[in-house]
Coordinates of C-alpha atoms in Angstrom, one line a residue:
Chain A
M1 CA 3.8 -27.2 -51.3
E2 CA 7.1 -29.0 -51.5
L3 CA 8.5 -29.9 -48.0
P4 CA 12.2 -29.3 -47.5
L5 CA 13.7 -32.3 -45.8
F6 CA 12.8 -35.4 -47.8
R7 CA 12.4 -33.8 -51.2
H8 CA 15.9 -34.9 -52.4
N9 CA 15.4 -38.5 -51.2
R10 CA 15.8 -41.4 -53.6
P11 CA 14.0 -44.7 -52.9
N12 CA 17.0 -47.1 -52.4
R13 CA 20.2 -45.1 -52.2
P14 CA 21.5 -41.8 -50.9
V15 CA 21.1 -38.7 -53.1
T16 CA 24.4 -37.8 -54.8
F17 CA 26.2 -34.5 -54.3
E18 CA 25.5 -33.5 -58.0
E19 CA 21.8 -34.3 -57.7
Y20 CA 21.5 -32.3 -54.5
R21 CA 23.1 -29.3 -56.2
E22 CA 20.9 -29.6 -59.3
E23 CA 17.8 -29.6 -57.2
G24 CA 18.7 -26.3 -55.5
G25 CA 21.1 -27.6 -52.8
F26 CA 23.7 -25.1 -51.5
Q27 CA 21.7 -22.2 -52.9
G28 CA 20.9 -21.1 -49.4
L29 CA 24.6 -21.0 -48.6
Q30 CA 25.3 -19.1 -51.9
K31 CA 22.6 -16.6 -51.0
A32 CA 23.9 -16.0 -47.5
L33 CA 27.5 -15.7 -48.4
S34 CA 26.9 -13.4 -51.3
G35 CA 24.5 -11.0 -49.8
M36 CA 23.4 -11.6 -46.2
S37 CA 25.2 -10.6 -43.0
P38 CA 25.5 -13.3 -40.2
A39 CA 23.0 -11.2 -38.2
E40 CA 20.6 -11.3 -41.1
V41 CA 20.8 -15.1 -41.4
Q42 CA 20.2 -15.4 -37.6
Q43 CA 17.2 -13.0 -37.9
T44 CA 15.8 -15.1 -40.8
V45 CA 16.0 -18.2 -38.6
M46 CA 14.4 -16.3 -35.7
D47 CA 11.6 -15.1 -37.9
S48 CA 10.9 -18.5 -39.4
G49 CA 9.6 -19.8 -36.1
L50 CA 11.8 -22.9 -36.4
R51 CA 11.8 -24.8 -33.1
G52 CA 14.3 -27.4 -32.0
R53 CA 13.4 -30.8 -33.5
G54 CA 15.4 -32.9 -30.9
G55 CA 12.5 -33.0 -28.5
A56 CA 12.4 -29.8 -26.4
G57 CA 11.1 -27.5 -29.1
F58 CA 13.0 -24.5 -28.0
P59 CA 13.0 -21.7 -30.7
T60 CA 16.3 -22.1 -32.6
G61 CA 16.8 -18.4 -33.4
K62 CA 16.4 -17.6 -29.8
K63 CA 18.9 -20.3 -28.8
W64 CA 21.4 -18.8 -31.2
S65 CA 20.8 -15.3 -29.9
F66 CA 22.0 -16.3 -26.4
V67 CA 25.6 -16.6 -27.7
P68 CA 27.4 -13.5 -26.7
R69 CA 28.7 -11.7 -29.8
D70 CA 31.7 -10.1 -28.0
L71 CA 33.4 -13.0 -26.1
P72 CA 36.9 -13.6 -27.3
G73 CA 38.2 -17.0 -28.2
P74 CA 36.7 -19.8 -30.3
R75 CA 33.0 -20.7 -30.3
W76 CA 31.5 -24.0 -31.3
L77 CA 28.6 -25.6 -33.0
I78 CA 27.6 -29.2 -32.3
C79 CA 25.1 -31.2 -34.2
N80 CA 23.4 -33.7 -31.8
C81 CA 23.0 -36.9 -33.7
D82 CA 22.9 -39.1 -30.6
E83 CA 19.4 -40.3 -31.5
M84 CA 18.7 -42.8 -28.8
E85 CA 15.2 -41.8 -27.7
P86 CA 13.2 -45.0 -28.0
G87 CA 10.8 -44.8 -30.9
T88 CA 12.9 -42.2 -32.7
Y89 CA 14.7 -43.0 -36.0
K90 CA 14.1 -39.9 -38.1
D91 CA 17.6 -38.5 -38.1
R92 CA 19.0 -41.9 -39.2
V93 CA 16.5 -42.1 -42.1
L94 CA 17.3 -38.5 -43.1
L95 CA 21.0 -38.9 -43.1
E96 CA 21.0 -42.3 -44.8
H97 CA 19.1 -40.6 -47.6
N98 CA 20.8 -37.2 -47.6
P99 CA 23.7 -35.9 -45.7
Y100 CA 24.0 -32.6 -47.6
S101 CA 21.1 -30.6 -46.0
L102 CA 22.8 -31.1 -42.7
I103 CA 26.2 -30.2 -44.0
E104 CA 24.8 -27.1 -45.7
G105 CA 22.7 -26.2 -42.6
M106 CA 25.7 -26.5 -40.3
T107 CA 27.8 -24.3 -42.6
L108 CA 25.1 -21.7 -42.6
A109 CA 24.7 -21.9 -38.8
C110 CA 28.5 -21.5 -38.4
Y111 CA 28.4 -18.4 -40.6
A112 CA 25.5 -17.0 -38.6
L113 CA 27.2 -17.7 -35.3
G114 CA 30.8 -16.9 -36.2
V115 CA 31.9 -20.5 -35.6
R116 CA 35.1 -21.7 -37.2
H117 CA 34.9 -25.4 -36.2
A118 CA 31.8 -27.6 -35.8
F119 CA 31.2 -31.2 -34.8
I120 CA 28.6 -33.8 -35.5
F121 CA 28.1 -36.1 -32.6
I122 CA 27.0 -39.5 -33.9
R123 CA 25.7 -42.4 -31.9
K124 CA 27.0 -45.9 -32.1
G125 CA 25.0 -47.9 -34.7
Y126 CA 24.7 -45.0 -37.1
E127 CA 27.8 -45.9 -39.1
K128 CA 25.9 -45.6 -42.5
A129 CA 24.9 -42.1 -41.6
A130 CA 28.5 -41.3 -40.6
E131 CA 29.8 -42.7 -43.9
N132 CA 27.4 -40.5 -45.9
L133 CA 28.4 -37.5 -43.9
A134 CA 32.1 -38.2 -44.2
R135 CA 31.7 -38.5 -48.0
G136 CA 29.5 -35.4 -48.1
I137 CA 32.1 -33.3 -46.2
T138 CA 34.8 -34.4 -48.6
E139 CA 32.7 -33.5 -51.6
A140 CA 31.6 -30.1 -50.1
K141 CA 35.2 -29.2 -49.4
K142 CA 36.3 -30.2 -52.9
A143 CA 33.6 -27.9 -54.3
G144 CA 34.7 -25.0 -52.1
L145 CA 31.5 -25.1 -50.0
L146 CA 33.3 -26.0 -46.8
G147 CA 36.8 -25.7 -45.4
E148 CA 39.1 -22.8 -46.4
R149 CA 37.8 -19.7 -48.1
I150 CA 34.2 -20.9 -48.7
L151 CA 32.8 -19.8 -52.1
G152 CA 35.9 -17.5 -52.5
T153 CA 35.1 -15.5 -49.3
D154 CA 37.2 -15.1 -46.2
H155 CA 35.1 -17.6 -44.3
N156 CA 36.7 -20.8 -43.1
I157 CA 34.6 -23.5 -41.6
D158 CA 35.7 -27.0 -40.5
L159 CA 33.3 -29.9 -39.8
D160 CA 34.4 -33.0 -37.9
L161 CA 32.6 -36.2 -36.9
H162 CA 32.7 -37.6 -33.4
L163 CA 31.6 -41.3 -33.3
S164 CA 30.3 -42.2 -29.9
A165 CA 30.1 -45.6 -28.2
G166 CA 26.5 -45.8 -27.0
R167 CA 24.8 -44.2 -24.0
Y168 CA 21.4 -42.4 -24.0
I169 CA 22.6 -39.6 -21.7
C170 CA 25.1 -38.4 -24.3
G171 CA 22.1 -36.8 -26.0
E172 CA 21.6 -34.4 -23.1
E173 CA 23.5 -31.3 -24.4
T174 CA 25.8 -30.8 -21.5
A175 CA 26.6 -34.5 -21.2
L176 CA 27.3 -34.4 -24.9
I177 CA 29.8 -31.6 -24.4
N178 CA 31.6 -33.7 -21.7
A179 CA 31.5 -36.7 -24.0
L180 CA 33.0 -34.7 -26.9
E181 CA 35.8 -33.4 -24.6
G182 CA 36.6 -37.0 -23.7
K183 CA 35.3 -36.8 -20.2
R184 CA 32.8 -39.0 -18.5
P185 CA 29.4 -37.9 -19.9
N186 CA 27.6 -36.8 -16.8
P187 CA 25.5 -33.7 -17.4
R188 CA 26.8 -30.4 -16.2
Q189 CA 25.3 -27.8 -13.9
K190 CA 23.3 -25.1 -15.7
P191 CA 23.8 -22.1 -15.6
P192 CA 26.2 -21.3 -17.1
F193 CA 24.4 -22.5 -20.2
P194 CA 26.4 -23.9 -23.1
A195 CA 25.6 -20.7 -25.2
V196 CA 27.9 -18.9 -22.7
K197 CA 30.2 -21.6 -21.5
G198 CA 30.1 -24.9 -23.3
L199 CA 32.7 -27.0 -25.2
W200 CA 36.2 -26.3 -23.8
N201 CA 34.5 -23.4 -21.9
G202 CA 33.7 -21.5 -25.1
P203 CA 30.2 -20.4 -26.3
T204 CA 28.5 -23.4 -27.8
V205 CA 25.3 -24.1 -29.6
V206 CA 24.0 -27.7 -29.7
N207 CA 21.2 -28.3 -32.3
N208 CA 19.5 -31.5 -33.5
V209 CA 20.1 -33.0 -37.0
E210 CA 16.6 -32.2 -38.3
T211 CA 16.7 -28.6 -36.9
L212 CA 20.0 -27.9 -38.7
A213 CA 18.8 -29.6 -41.9
N214 CA 16.0 -27.2 -42.1
I215 CA 18.2 -24.1 -42.3
P216 CA 19.2 -24.2 -46.0
A217 CA 15.6 -24.1 -47.2
I218 CA 14.8 -21.4 -44.7
V219 CA 17.6 -19.2 -45.9
A220 CA 17.0 -19.9 -49.6
N221 CA 13.2 -19.4 -49.5
G222 CA 12.7 -17.0 -46.6
A223 CA 11.1 -17.1 -43.1
A224 CA 7.5 -16.5 -44.4
W225 CA 7.8 -19.5 -46.8
F226 CA 8.8 -21.8 -43.9
K227 CA 6.0 -20.5 -41.7
G228 CA 3.5 -21.1 -44.5
L229 CA 4.4 -24.8 -44.7
A230 CA 2.5 -25.5 -41.4
L231 CA -1.2 -26.3 -41.5
N232 CA -2.0 -24.5 -38.2
P233 CA -1.6 -20.7 -37.9
E234 CA 0.8 -20.7 -35.0
G235 CA 3.0 -23.5 -36.5
A236 CA 6.1 -23.4 -38.7
G237 CA 7.6 -25.8 -41.2
S238 CA 7.4 -29.5 -41.6
K239 CA 8.2 -32.3 -39.2
L240 CA 9.6 -35.8 -39.6
F241 CA 7.5 -38.4 -37.9
C242 CA 8.8 -41.9 -37.4
V243 CA 6.1 -44.3 -36.4
S244 CA 6.4 -47.7 -34.8
G245 CA 4.1 -50.1 -33.0
S246 CA 0.7 -51.4 -34.1
V247 CA 0.2 -49.6 -37.4
A248 CA -0.1 -51.3 -40.8
K249 CA 3.0 -49.5 -42.1
R250 CA 5.8 -48.3 -39.8
V251 CA 7.1 -45.4 -41.7
C252 CA 9.2 -42.3 -41.4
V253 CA 7.5 -39.4 -43.2
E254 CA 7.8 -35.7 -43.5
L255 CA 4.5 -33.9 -43.0
P256 CA 3.4 -30.3 -42.5
I257 CA 3.4 -29.2 -38.8
G258 CA -0.2 -29.3 -37.7
T259 CA -1.1 -32.5 -39.4
T260 CA -3.4 -34.4 -36.9
L261 CA -2.3 -37.6 -35.2
G262 CA -5.2 -39.4 -36.9
E263 CA -4.2 -38.2 -40.3
L264 CA -0.7 -39.4 -39.7
I265 CA -1.9 -42.9 -38.7
D266 CA -4.7 -43.2 -41.3
G267 CA -2.6 -41.7 -44.1
P268 CA 1.0 -42.7 -44.5
C269 CA 0.8 -45.5 -41.9
G270 CA -2.2 -47.1 -43.6
G271 CA -4.2 -47.2 -40.4
M272 CA -3.9 -49.8 -37.7
R273 CA -2.4 -53.3 -38.2
E274 CA -5.1 -55.7 -39.4
G275 CA -7.6 -56.5 -36.7
K276 CA -6.1 -54.1 -34.2
K277 CA -7.8 -51.2 -32.5
F278 CA -6.0 -48.0 -31.5
K279 CA -5.7 -47.8 -27.7
S280 CA -3.0 -45.2 -27.1
C281 CA 0.2 -43.8 -28.4
I282 CA 3.3 -42.0 -27.3
P283 CA 3.6 -39.0 -29.6
G284 CA 7.2 -38.0 -29.3
G285 CA 9.6 -40.6 -28.1
A286 CA 9.9 -42.5 -24.8
S287 CA 9.8 -39.4 -22.6
T288 CA 6.4 -38.1 -23.6
Q289 CA 2.9 -38.8 -22.0
F290 CA 0.5 -41.4 -23.5
L291 CA -2.4 -40.0 -25.6
T292 CA -5.8 -41.7 -26.0
P293 CA -8.3 -42.1 -28.9
D294 CA -9.7 -38.7 -27.8
H295 CA -6.6 -37.1 -29.0
L296 CA -6.6 -38.3 -32.6
K297 CA -7.8 -34.9 -33.8
V298 CA -4.9 -33.1 -32.1
P299 CA -2.7 -31.2 -34.6
M300 CA 0.9 -32.3 -34.2
D301 CA 2.7 -29.1 -33.2
F302 CA 4.6 -28.2 -30.0
D303 CA 1.9 -26.1 -28.3
T304 CA -1.1 -28.1 -29.4
V305 CA 0.3 -31.4 -28.1
A306 CA 1.4 -29.7 -24.9
K307 CA -2.1 -28.4 -24.4
V308 CA -3.4 -31.9 -24.1
G309 CA -0.7 -32.8 -21.5
S310 CA 1.9 -34.4 -23.7
R311 CA 4.8 -33.3 -25.9
L312 CA 5.5 -33.4 -29.6
G313 CA 9.0 -34.4 -28.6
S314 CA 11.1 -36.0 -31.3
G315 CA 8.2 -37.0 -33.5
G316 CA 8.8 -40.7 -32.6
V317 CA 5.2 -42.0 -32.5
I318 CA 4.7 -45.4 -30.8
V319 CA 1.2 -46.8 -31.3
F320 CA -0.4 -49.3 -28.9
D321 CA -3.5 -51.4 -29.6
E322 CA -6.2 -52.9 -27.3
G323 CA -4.1 -56.0 -26.7
H324 CA -1.2 -54.0 -25.2
C325 CA -0.9 -53.7 -21.4
L326 CA 0.1 -50.2 -20.7
V327 CA 1.5 -51.1 -17.3
E328 CA 3.9 -53.4 -19.0
A329 CA 4.7 -50.8 -21.7
T330 CA 5.4 -48.3 -18.9
L331 CA 7.6 -50.8 -17.1
N332 CA 9.5 -51.3 -20.3
L333 CA 10.1 -47.6 -20.6
I334 CA 11.1 -47.2 -17.0
T335 CA 13.5 -50.1 -17.3
F336 CA 15.2 -48.3 -20.2
F337 CA 15.5 -45.1 -18.2
A338 CA 16.8 -46.8 -15.1
R339 CA 19.4 -48.6 -17.2
E340 CA 20.5 -45.4 -18.9
S341 CA 20.6 -43.2 -15.8
C342 CA 24.2 -42.0 -15.5
G343 CA 24.0 -42.4 -11.8
W344 CA 25.2 -38.9 -11.0
C345 CA 22.3 -37.7 -8.9
T346 CA 20.3 -39.6 -6.3
P347 CA 16.7 -39.0 -7.3
C348 CA 17.4 -40.5 -10.8
R349 CA 19.8 -43.2 -9.7
E350 CA 17.7 -44.5 -6.8
G351 CA 14.2 -43.3 -7.9
L352 CA 14.0 -45.0 -11.2
P353 CA 14.9 -48.5 -10.0
F354 CA 12.3 -48.0 -7.2
V355 CA 9.6 -47.0 -9.6
K356 CA 10.6 -50.0 -11.8
E357 CA 10.2 -52.3 -8.8
I358 CA 6.7 -51.0 -8.0
L359 CA 5.5 -51.3 -11.6
T360 CA 7.0 -54.8 -11.7
R361 CA 5.0 -55.6 -8.6
I362 CA 1.8 -54.3 -10.1
E363 CA 2.3 -56.0 -13.4
T364 CA 3.0 -59.4 -11.7
G365 CA -0.1 -59.2 -9.5
R366 CA 1.7 -58.2 -6.3
G367 CA 0.5 -54.6 -6.3
E368 CA -0.9 -53.0 -3.2
D369 CA -3.5 -50.3 -2.6
G370 CA -1.0 -47.6 -1.8
D371 CA 1.2 -48.2 -4.8
I372 CA -0.5 -45.7 -7.1
D373 CA 0.0 -43.0 -4.5
I374 CA 3.7 -43.9 -4.2
L375 CA 4.1 -43.7 -7.9
R376 CA 2.4 -40.3 -8.0
E377 CA 4.8 -39.0 -5.3
H378 CA 7.7 -40.2 -7.3
I379 CA 6.5 -38.2 -10.4
K380 CA 7.0 -35.2 -8.1
Y381 CA 10.2 -36.3 -6.5
L382 CA 12.0 -37.2 -9.6
N383 CA 11.6 -33.6 -10.8
Y384 CA 14.4 -32.8 -8.3
S385 CA 17.0 -34.6 -10.3
F386 CA 20.0 -33.0 -11.9
C387 CA 19.0 -33.1 -15.6
A388 CA 15.9 -33.8 -17.7
L389 CA 16.4 -37.6 -17.9
A390 CA 14.3 -38.6 -14.8
P391 CA 11.5 -36.0 -15.4
G392 CA 11.3 -37.3 -18.9
A393 CA 11.1 -40.9 -17.6
M394 CA 8.2 -39.8 -15.4
A395 CA 6.2 -38.5 -18.4
P396 CA 4.8 -41.9 -19.6
L397 CA 4.1 -42.8 -16.0
D398 CA 2.2 -39.6 -15.5
G399 CA 0.3 -40.3 -18.7
L400 CA -0.5 -43.8 -17.5
L401 CA -1.9 -42.6 -14.2
N402 CA -3.8 -39.7 -15.9
H403 CA -5.5 -41.7 -18.6
F404 CA -5.3 -45.4 -17.7
E405 CA -5.6 -45.4 -13.9
D406 CA -8.4 -47.9 -14.1
E407 CA -6.2 -50.3 -16.0
V408 CA -3.5 -50.0 -13.2
R409 CA -6.2 -50.5 -10.5
E410 CA -7.5 -53.6 -12.3
H411 CA -4.0 -55.1 -12.0
I412 CA -4.0 -54.5 -8.3
T413 CA -7.6 -55.7 -7.5
K414 CA -7.4 -58.8 -9.8
K415 CA -3.9 -59.6 -8.6
R416 CA -2.8 -60.2 -12.2
C417 CA -2.4 -58.5 -15.5
P418 CA -5.9 -58.4 -17.0
L419 CA -4.4 -58.5 -20.5
R420 CA -2.5 -61.7 -20.2
Chain B
M1 CA 51.5 -54.9 -26.6
I2 CA 49.9 -53.4 -29.6
P3 CA 51.6 -53.5 -33.0
E4 CA 53.8 -50.5 -34.0
A5 CA 51.6 -49.6 -36.9
L6 CA 48.5 -49.3 -34.7
K7 CA 50.4 -47.4 -32.1
T8 CA 51.5 -44.9 -34.7
S9 CA 48.1 -44.4 -36.2
L10 CA 46.6 -43.8 -32.7
E11 CA 49.4 -41.4 -31.9
T12 CA 48.5 -39.5 -35.0
R13 CA 44.8 -39.5 -34.1
V14 CA 45.6 -38.1 -30.7
A15 CA 47.9 -35.5 -32.1
E16 CA 45.2 -34.3 -34.5
A17 CA 42.6 -33.8 -31.7
I18 CA 42.0 -30.4 -30.2
T19 CA 42.9 -31.8 -26.8
P20 CA 44.3 -35.3 -26.5
R21 CA 41.5 -36.8 -24.5
E22 CA 39.0 -35.8 -27.1
A23 CA 40.3 -38.9 -29.0
A24 CA 39.6 -41.2 -26.0
V25 CA 36.5 -43.0 -27.5
D26 CA 38.3 -43.5 -30.8
V27 CA 41.4 -44.9 -29.0
M28 CA 39.3 -47.2 -26.8
K29 CA 37.4 -48.5 -29.8
E30 CA 40.6 -49.2 -31.8
L31 CA 42.2 -51.0 -28.9
Q32 CA 39.1 -53.0 -28.3
A33 CA 39.0 -54.0 -32.0
H34 CA 42.6 -55.2 -31.6
Y35 CA 42.2 -57.2 -28.4
G36 CA 38.6 -58.2 -28.8
W37 CA 37.7 -56.4 -25.6
L38 CA 39.2 -53.6 -23.6
T39 CA 41.7 -55.5 -21.5
D40 CA 43.5 -54.2 -18.5
E41 CA 46.6 -53.9 -20.6
A42 CA 44.6 -51.9 -23.2
V43 CA 43.4 -49.5 -20.5
V44 CA 47.0 -48.8 -19.5
E45 CA 48.0 -48.4 -23.1
A46 CA 45.1 -46.0 -23.8
A47 CA 46.0 -44.0 -20.7
G48 CA 49.6 -43.6 -22.1
L49 CA 48.4 -42.5 -25.5
L50 CA 45.9 -40.0 -24.1
G51 CA 48.0 -38.6 -21.3
L52 CA 45.4 -39.8 -18.7
S53 CA 45.7 -42.1 -15.7
P54 CA 44.4 -45.6 -16.1
L55 CA 41.6 -44.7 -13.7
Q56 CA 40.5 -41.8 -15.9
V57 CA 40.3 -44.3 -18.9
E58 CA 38.4 -46.7 -16.7
E59 CA 35.7 -44.2 -15.8
L60 CA 35.2 -43.6 -19.5
A61 CA 35.3 -47.3 -20.5
T62 CA 32.7 -48.3 -17.9
F63 CA 30.3 -45.6 -19.1
Y64 CA 29.8 -46.7 -22.7
E65 CA 27.5 -49.5 -23.7
M66 CA 29.7 -50.6 -26.6
I67 CA 33.1 -50.7 -24.7
Y68 CA 33.5 -54.1 -23.2
R69 CA 35.6 -54.4 -20.0
R70 CA 35.1 -58.1 -19.8
P71 CA 36.0 -60.8 -22.4
V72 CA 33.3 -61.3 -25.0
G73 CA 32.8 -63.8 -27.8
R74 CA 34.2 -63.2 -31.3
K75 CA 31.0 -61.4 -32.2
V76 CA 28.7 -59.5 -29.8
I77 CA 25.0 -59.7 -30.4
H78 CA 23.1 -56.6 -29.2
V79 CA 19.4 -57.2 -29.2
C80 CA 17.1 -54.2 -28.7
D81 CA 14.6 -54.5 -25.8
S82 CA 13.2 -50.9 -25.9
I83 CA 9.6 -50.0 -26.4
S84 CA 9.2 -50.2 -30.2
C85 CA 10.8 -53.6 -30.3
W86 CA 8.7 -54.6 -27.3
C87 CA 5.6 -53.8 -29.4
A88 CA 7.1 -56.1 -32.1
D89 CA 7.7 -59.0 -29.5
C90 CA 11.4 -58.7 -28.9
Q91 CA 10.9 -60.9 -25.9
G92 CA 10.2 -63.8 -28.2
I93 CA 13.4 -63.1 -30.1
I94 CA 15.4 -62.8 -27.0
T95 CA 14.1 -66.1 -25.6
H96 CA 14.9 -67.7 -29.0
L97 CA 18.4 -66.3 -29.0
K98 CA 19.0 -67.6 -25.4
E99 CA 17.9 -71.1 -26.4
R100 CA 19.8 -71.2 -29.6
L101 CA 23.0 -70.0 -28.0
G102 CA 22.5 -71.8 -24.7
V103 CA 23.3 -68.7 -22.7
G104 CA 21.6 -66.2 -20.5
L105 CA 21.8 -62.4 -21.1
G106 CA 25.5 -61.4 -20.9
G107 CA 26.6 -64.9 -21.6
T108 CA 29.0 -66.2 -24.3
S109 CA 28.1 -69.3 -26.3
A110 CA 30.2 -72.4 -25.5
D111 CA 32.1 -72.2 -28.8
G112 CA 33.2 -68.7 -27.9
M113 CA 31.5 -67.3 -31.0
F114 CA 28.6 -65.1 -29.7
T115 CA 28.0 -62.9 -26.6
L116 CA 24.4 -61.9 -26.1
I117 CA 23.7 -58.5 -24.6
P118 CA 20.4 -56.6 -24.5
C119 CA 20.7 -53.0 -25.6
C120 CA 18.7 -49.8 -25.8
C121 CA 16.9 -48.5 -28.8
M122 CA 19.0 -48.9 -31.9
G123 CA 17.0 -46.4 -34.0
M124 CA 15.5 -49.3 -36.0
C125 CA 12.0 -48.8 -34.5
G126 CA 10.4 -49.1 -37.9
D127 CA 12.0 -52.5 -38.5
G128 CA 11.7 -54.1 -35.1
P129 CA 12.4 -56.5 -33.6
A130 CA 16.0 -55.6 -34.3
M131 CA 19.5 -56.7 -33.3
S132 CA 23.1 -56.1 -34.4
V133 CA 25.7 -58.8 -34.8
D134 CA 29.3 -57.5 -34.7
G135 CA 28.0 -54.1 -35.8
T136 CA 25.8 -55.3 -38.6
P137 CA 22.2 -54.3 -38.1
Y138 CA 19.3 -56.8 -38.7
G139 CA 15.6 -56.0 -38.5
R140 CA 12.2 -57.6 -38.8
L141 CA 13.5 -60.6 -37.0
T142 CA 11.7 -63.9 -36.8
P143 CA 13.0 -67.0 -35.1
E144 CA 13.8 -68.5 -38.5
L145 CA 15.6 -65.4 -39.7
V146 CA 17.6 -65.3 -36.4
D147 CA 18.8 -68.9 -37.2
E148 CA 19.8 -67.9 -40.7
I149 CA 21.7 -64.9 -39.4
L150 CA 23.6 -66.9 -36.8
E151 CA 24.6 -69.4 -39.4
L152 CA 25.7 -66.7 -41.8
E153 CA 27.7 -64.8 -39.1
R154 CA 29.3 -68.0 -38.0
Q155 CA 30.4 -68.7 -41.6
K156 CA 31.7 -65.2 -42.0
A157 CA 33.8 -65.4 -38.9

């Protein structure tokens, strides 16, 4: 079956507006505006089983349903294109090939949610994606598919770009809202959740690029069609996987949900890099637990990966081989999180540098017997932080201690990194 | 002082925003492009344009990775040191850059051309090791390629 997200892609250039339309683009929007009520669009998304593709996997229809129907004043939709989770580059690849699925998906989401004005929050470094989107928005407006009186109806929808200046925490939805308002992007206290009180205190939905880009095909082809794309019975749709690390080909591909980790690596990635043996991988961006060779048969879906103690996350798969020291890899990850902590709350601001210091000690042969216990305690303590950054940072550390404790211990007993 | 044309275009940007401070990042970026970095004078000017206090601009400016509150070279090199680039030996590239430019991390080359700053994941994980020079992304770096890029960027300056 044809998968929705990459089917318009051309090898070396973005798809054009005309090509996208000829290949069925904007038919979902046409269908919704000519015969579906906003509630019906919302119900279709709910029934499709679409889950948030940014990392958390929250059911999209359910998230939409939290927006109160009867609150007065404007409500907002924000597309989160602050893709800064290490190992994740799927949204960039998608938008560099095709900005139209996102534009159409956002227009549909605005229609379903009663939103008049939506934003795309774009990270620094994604200027090419932003250029494509700016061009796409102009084209869609000219064709009457966006802006005033869409497709001759009474619906008006505006879409604006916000170009950020680089900081991982801006991807956290409440921090993102502060950033968009021009405030210092610290996360906000929840509740109230953005669905009730978000951007400029209005009801706000924040969805990931890939999530929204799925909406046109769901509306055009129906919820059952989308569900049927997955290989496992409880799954729905396709997923973009972006692979890096020790594979032969580091690719970004669209595969049915439920494809196994091993099939992803042996198929589109062409197996491991020559002479390298699979040791471990992080399945869904930096804030997910390490997996082991025992997990190569795990279907890549939210619940199936969660069942083995990790998360599907963003689909950013980072593959490690036998030559990689996972203490050093974890130290690299923690260094990233410590640097990107916004400093707002104590467990995160103080805890991450402390964990980093202990891992540095272990990696450089100065580790002590009690260090593993101290690390375990911090996995607990850092859950008391204000937002999900620090618990996310603890995920790879947790995976390291669960699956590779022997490797950590070897560092301590040998007083050096055994892989150097 | 910023030129009148830039001032007018920034005033228009602020006027188009839903609330003035929504345009804060755009204004800081434009002023930075004009001065080369976000100078103290620029902070005051941004505050005036946005209806904020200089301190409010400062707390934004110091938050973002790509806003520079200290002088930088004519071109800033951001080299990724996150996990996917680590797998692709970004350490070797960073060491090479330091040697070639004769600087430590955060330093500016003696000719004032390049400032070297490590950065977080650039979303180029499939093409690591990666860096950007003055906003232009470069991937699949080797020491030889780095030398070519530095030469090219020097000529373009």
